[in-house]
CSV table of C-alpha atoms and ligand atoms in Angstrom, one decimal:
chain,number,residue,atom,x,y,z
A,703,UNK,CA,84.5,-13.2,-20.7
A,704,UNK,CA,80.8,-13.8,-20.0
A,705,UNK,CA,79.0,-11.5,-18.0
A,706,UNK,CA,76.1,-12.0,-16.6
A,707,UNK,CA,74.9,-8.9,-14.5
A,708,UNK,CA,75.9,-5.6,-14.0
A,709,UNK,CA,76.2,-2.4,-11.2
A,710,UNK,CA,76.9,0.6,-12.0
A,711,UNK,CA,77.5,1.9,-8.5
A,712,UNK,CA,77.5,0.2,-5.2
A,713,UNK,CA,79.1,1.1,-1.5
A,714,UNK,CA,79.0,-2.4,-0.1
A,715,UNK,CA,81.2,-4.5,-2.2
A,716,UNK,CA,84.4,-3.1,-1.2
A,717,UNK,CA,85.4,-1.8,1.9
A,718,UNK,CA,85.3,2.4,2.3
A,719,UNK,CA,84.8,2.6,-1.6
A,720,UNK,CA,82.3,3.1,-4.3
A,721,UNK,CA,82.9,0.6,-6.7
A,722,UNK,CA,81.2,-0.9,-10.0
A,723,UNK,CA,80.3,-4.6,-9.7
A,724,UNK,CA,80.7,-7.0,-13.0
A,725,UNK,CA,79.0,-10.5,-12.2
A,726,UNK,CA,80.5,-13.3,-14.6
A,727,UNK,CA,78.7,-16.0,-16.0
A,728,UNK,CA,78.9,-19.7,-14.8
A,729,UNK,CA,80.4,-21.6,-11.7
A,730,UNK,CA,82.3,-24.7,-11.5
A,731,UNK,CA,80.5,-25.9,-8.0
A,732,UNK,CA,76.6,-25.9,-7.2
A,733,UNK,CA,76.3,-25.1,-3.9
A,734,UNK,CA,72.9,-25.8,-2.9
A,735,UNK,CA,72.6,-22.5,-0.5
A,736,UNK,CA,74.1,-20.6,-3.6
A,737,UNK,CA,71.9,-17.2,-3.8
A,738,UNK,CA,72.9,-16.8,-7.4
A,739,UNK,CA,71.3,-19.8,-9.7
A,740,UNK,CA,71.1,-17.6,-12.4
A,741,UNK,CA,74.8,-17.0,-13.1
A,742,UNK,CA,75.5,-20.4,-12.4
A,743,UNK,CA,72.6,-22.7,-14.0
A,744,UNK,CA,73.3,-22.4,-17.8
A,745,UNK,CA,69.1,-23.0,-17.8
A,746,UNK,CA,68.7,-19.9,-15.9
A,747,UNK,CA,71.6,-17.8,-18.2
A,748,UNK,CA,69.5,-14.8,-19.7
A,749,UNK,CA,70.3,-15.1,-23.8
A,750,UNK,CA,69.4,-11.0,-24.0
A,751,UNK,CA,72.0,-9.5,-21.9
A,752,UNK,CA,71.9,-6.1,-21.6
A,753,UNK,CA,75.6,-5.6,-20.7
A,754,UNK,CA,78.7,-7.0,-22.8
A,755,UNK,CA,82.3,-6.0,-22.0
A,756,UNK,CA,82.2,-3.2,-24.2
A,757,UNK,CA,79.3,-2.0,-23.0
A,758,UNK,CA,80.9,-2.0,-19.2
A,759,UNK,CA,84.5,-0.9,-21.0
A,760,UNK,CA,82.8,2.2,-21.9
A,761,UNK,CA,80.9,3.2,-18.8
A,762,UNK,CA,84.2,2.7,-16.8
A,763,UNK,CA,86.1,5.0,-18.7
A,764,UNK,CA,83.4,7.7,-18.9
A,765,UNK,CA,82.9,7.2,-14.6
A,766,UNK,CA,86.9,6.8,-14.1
A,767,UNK,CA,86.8,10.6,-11.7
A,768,UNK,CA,83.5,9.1,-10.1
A,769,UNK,CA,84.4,5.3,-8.8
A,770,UNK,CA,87.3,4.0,-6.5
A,771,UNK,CA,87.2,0.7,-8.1
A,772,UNK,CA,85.2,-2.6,-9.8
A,773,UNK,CA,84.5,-5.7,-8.0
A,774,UNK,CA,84.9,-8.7,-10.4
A,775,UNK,CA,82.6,-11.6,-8.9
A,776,UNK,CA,80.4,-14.2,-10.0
A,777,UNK,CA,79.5,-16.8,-10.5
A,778,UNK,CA,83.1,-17.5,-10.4
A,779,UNK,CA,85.1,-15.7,-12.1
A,780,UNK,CA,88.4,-18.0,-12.3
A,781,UNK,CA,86.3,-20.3,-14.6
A,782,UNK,CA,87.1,-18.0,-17.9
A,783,UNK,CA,90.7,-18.2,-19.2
A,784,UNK,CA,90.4,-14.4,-20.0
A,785,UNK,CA,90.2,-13.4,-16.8
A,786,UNK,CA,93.9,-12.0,-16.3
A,787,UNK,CA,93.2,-9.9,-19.8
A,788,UNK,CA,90.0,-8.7,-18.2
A,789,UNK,CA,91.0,-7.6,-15.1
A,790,UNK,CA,94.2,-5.7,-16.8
A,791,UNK,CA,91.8,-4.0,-18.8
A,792,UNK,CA,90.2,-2.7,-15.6
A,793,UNK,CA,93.4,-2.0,-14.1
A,794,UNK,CA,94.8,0.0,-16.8
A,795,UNK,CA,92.1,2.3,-16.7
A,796,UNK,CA,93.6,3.2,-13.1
A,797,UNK,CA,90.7,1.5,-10.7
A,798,UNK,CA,91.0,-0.8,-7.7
A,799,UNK,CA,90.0,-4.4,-8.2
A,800,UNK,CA,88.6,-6.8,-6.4
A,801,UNK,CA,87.6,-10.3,-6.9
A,802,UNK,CA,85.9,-12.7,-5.2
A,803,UNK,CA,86.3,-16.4,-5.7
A,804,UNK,CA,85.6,-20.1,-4.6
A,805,UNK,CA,89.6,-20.8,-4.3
A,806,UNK,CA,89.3,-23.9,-6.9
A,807,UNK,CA,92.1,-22.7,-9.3
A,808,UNK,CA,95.3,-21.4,-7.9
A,809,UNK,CA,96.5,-21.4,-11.1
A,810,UNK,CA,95.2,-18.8,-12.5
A,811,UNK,CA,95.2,-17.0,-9.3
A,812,UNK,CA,98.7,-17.2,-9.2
A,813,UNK,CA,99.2,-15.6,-12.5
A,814,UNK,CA,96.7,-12.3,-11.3
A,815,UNK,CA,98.4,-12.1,-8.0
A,816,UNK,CA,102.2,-12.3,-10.2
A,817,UNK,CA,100.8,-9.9,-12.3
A,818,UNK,CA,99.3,-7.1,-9.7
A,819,UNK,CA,95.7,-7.3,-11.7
A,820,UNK,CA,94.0,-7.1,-8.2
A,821,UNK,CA,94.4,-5.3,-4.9
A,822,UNK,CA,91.6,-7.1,-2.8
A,823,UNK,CA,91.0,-10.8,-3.0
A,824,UNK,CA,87.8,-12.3,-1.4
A,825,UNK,CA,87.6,-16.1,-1.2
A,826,UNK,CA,84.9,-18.6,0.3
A,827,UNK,CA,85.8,-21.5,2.5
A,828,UNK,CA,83.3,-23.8,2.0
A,829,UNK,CA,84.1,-26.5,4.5
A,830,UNK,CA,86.8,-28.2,5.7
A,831,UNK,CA,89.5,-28.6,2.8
A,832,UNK,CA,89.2,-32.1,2.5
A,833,UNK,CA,87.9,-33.8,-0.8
A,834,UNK,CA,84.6,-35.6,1.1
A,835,UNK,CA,83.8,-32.4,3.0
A,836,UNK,CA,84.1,-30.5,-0.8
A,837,UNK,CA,82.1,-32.7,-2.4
A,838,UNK,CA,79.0,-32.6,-0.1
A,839,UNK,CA,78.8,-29.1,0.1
A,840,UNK,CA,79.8,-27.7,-3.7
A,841,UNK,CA,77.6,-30.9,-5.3
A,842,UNK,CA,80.3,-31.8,-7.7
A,843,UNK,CA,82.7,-34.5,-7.9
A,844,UNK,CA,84.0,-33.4,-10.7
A,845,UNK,CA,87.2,-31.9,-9.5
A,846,UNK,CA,89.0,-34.4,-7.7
A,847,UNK,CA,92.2,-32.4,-5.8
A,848,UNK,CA,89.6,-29.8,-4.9
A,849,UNK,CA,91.6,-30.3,-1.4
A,850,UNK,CA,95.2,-29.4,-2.6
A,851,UNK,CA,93.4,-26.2,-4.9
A,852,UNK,CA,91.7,-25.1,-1.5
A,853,UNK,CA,94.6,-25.4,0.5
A,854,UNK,CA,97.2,-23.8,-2.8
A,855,UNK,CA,94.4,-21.2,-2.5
A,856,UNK,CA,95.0,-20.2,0.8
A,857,UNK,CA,98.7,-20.4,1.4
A,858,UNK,CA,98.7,-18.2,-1.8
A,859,UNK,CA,96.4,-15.6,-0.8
A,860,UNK,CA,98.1,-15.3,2.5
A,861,UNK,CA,101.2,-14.5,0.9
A,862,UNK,CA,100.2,-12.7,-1.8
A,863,UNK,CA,100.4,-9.1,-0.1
A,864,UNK,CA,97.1,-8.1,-1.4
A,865,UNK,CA,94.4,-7.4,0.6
A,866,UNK,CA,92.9,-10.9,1.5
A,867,UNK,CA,89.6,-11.3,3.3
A,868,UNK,CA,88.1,-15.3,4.0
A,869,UNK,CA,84.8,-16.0,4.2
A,870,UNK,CA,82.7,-18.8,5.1
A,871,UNK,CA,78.5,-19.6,4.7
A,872,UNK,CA,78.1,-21.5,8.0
A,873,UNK,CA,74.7,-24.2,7.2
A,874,UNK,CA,72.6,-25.2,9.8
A,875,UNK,CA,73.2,-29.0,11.1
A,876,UNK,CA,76.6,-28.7,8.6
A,877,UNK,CA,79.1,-26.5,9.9
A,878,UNK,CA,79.6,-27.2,13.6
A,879,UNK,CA,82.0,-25.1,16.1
A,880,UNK,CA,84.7,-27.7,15.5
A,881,UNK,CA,84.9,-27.0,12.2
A,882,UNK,CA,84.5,-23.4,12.0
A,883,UNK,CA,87.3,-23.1,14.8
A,884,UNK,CA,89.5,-25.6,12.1
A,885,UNK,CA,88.5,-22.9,9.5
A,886,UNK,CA,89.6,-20.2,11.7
A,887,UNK,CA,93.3,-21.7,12.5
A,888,UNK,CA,93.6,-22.6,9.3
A,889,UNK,CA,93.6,-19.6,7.9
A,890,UNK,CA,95.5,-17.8,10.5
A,891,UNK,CA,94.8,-14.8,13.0
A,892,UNK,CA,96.1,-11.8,10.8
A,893,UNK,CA,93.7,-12.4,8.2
A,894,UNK,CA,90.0,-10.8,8.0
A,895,UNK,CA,87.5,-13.8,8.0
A,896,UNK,CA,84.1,-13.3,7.6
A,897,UNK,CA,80.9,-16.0,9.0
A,898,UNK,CA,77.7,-16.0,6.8
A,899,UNK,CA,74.8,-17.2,8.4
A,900,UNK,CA,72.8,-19.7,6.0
A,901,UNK,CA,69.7,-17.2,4.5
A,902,UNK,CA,67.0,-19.2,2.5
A,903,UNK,CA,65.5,-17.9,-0.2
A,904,UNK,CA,65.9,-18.4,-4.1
A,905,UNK,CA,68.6,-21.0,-3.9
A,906,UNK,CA,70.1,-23.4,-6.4
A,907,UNK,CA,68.4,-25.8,-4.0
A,908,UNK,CA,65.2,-24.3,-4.5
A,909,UNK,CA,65.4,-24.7,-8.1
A,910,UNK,CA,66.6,-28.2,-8.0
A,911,UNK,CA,63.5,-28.8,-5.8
A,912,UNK,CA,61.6,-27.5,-8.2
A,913,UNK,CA,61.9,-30.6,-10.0
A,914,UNK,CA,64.4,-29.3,-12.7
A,915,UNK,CA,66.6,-32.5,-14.3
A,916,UNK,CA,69.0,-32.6,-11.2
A,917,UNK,CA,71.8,-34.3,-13.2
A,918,UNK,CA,71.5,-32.3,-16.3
A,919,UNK,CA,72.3,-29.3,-14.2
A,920,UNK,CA,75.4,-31.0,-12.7
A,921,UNK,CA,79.2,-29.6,-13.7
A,922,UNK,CA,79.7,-32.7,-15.3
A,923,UNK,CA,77.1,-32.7,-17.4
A,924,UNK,CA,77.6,-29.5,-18.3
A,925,UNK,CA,80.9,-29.8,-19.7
A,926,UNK,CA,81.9,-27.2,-17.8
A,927,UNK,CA,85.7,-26.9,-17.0
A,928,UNK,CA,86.9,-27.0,-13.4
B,886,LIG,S1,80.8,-21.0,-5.6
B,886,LIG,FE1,78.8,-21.8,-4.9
B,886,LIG,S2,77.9,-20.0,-3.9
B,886,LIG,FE2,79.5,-19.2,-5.2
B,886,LIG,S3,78.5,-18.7,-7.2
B,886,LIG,FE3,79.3,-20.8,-7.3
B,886,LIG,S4,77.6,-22.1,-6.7
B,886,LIG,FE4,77.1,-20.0,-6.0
């Protein structure tokens, strides 16, 4: 697992509980309103991190009577094929987990849900589920039944009988009514979903119009993994 930020104590991650957060390293979409280009541009990764998993293994077990929980996020965290190890770790040191994710691999979500290594599950709808719609708004074509993970994604998270909350960034000029209704039926009236309104600021946009090598920072050329 690569970590890529770390804190010790927050009361806004997870609902009604004071939690530790644990930020992974590296994304498998590049959102341009993405808040986060540091854990998810490999030119922006800090080399010195101050926090490895042994590091955060040890403060969790010394803090166990004084946190609810740890909210794994990113990033996304799906991307490392540790992650189930990880988050038993967590677990067997009696906490709450949540974890947030972009919905692009069931298949490992599947296996955490099986496995009860998480009790809350956050997950961003980016668009529409539809491979086009994907493509524009993640900037990568590198996964092409992005759709069919979405849509896995969902169905699975709604039956998983963990706590499930949906969430969607809604872009300026992008994300009309039409499709934020579609969102909305599509994921159902029992579940919690959450709108996001588009905030600029540090963005992997703003980086790429910085003039940075656009299509060296790409998934593709990064060789990462979907
Ligand atoms: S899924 Fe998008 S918003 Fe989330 S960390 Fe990755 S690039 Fe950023």
């Amino acid at each position: 697992m690569k970590i890529g930020g770390f804190i010790k104590q927050s009361l806004i991650d997870y609902p009604g509980k004071i939690v530790a957060v644990i930020f992974t390293q590296g994304c498998n979409f590049r959102c341009g309103y993405c808040h986060n280009p540091q854990l998810v541009l490999p030119e922006l990764f800090e080399n010195e991190l101050s926090y490895t998993p042994d590091i955060i293994f040890q403060y969790l077990q010394e803090h166990k009577n004084w946190l609810d929980g740890v909210v794994v996020t990113g990033g996304e965290p799906t991307i490392h094929n540790d992650l189930p190890e990880f988050l038993k770790k967590i677990k067997d040191y009696g906490y709450l987990v949540k974890l947030d994710t972009n919905g692009s691999n069931p298949f490992i979500l599947e296996k955490i849900i099986k496995n009860k290594l998480t009790d809350f599950i956050a997950m961003d709808i980016k668009t529409l589920p539809e491979r086009d719609f994907y493509f524009e708004i993640t900037g990568i074509q590198n996964i092409p039944d992005i759709a069919e993970r979405i849509i896995a994604s969902v169905i699975l998270l709604k039956n998983s009988g963990v706590d499930v909350e949906f969430r969607t960034t809604r872009l300026p000029d992008i994300h009309t009514n039409e499709m934020m209704d579609f969102i909305r039926n599509f994921i159902g009236s029992d579940k919690r979903f959450v709108v996001n309104e588009y905030r600029e600021g540090k963005t992997i946009d703003f980086y790429k119009n910085q003039s940075l090598n656009w299509k060296y920072l790409t998934g593709k050329a990064t060789g990462l993994s979907p």
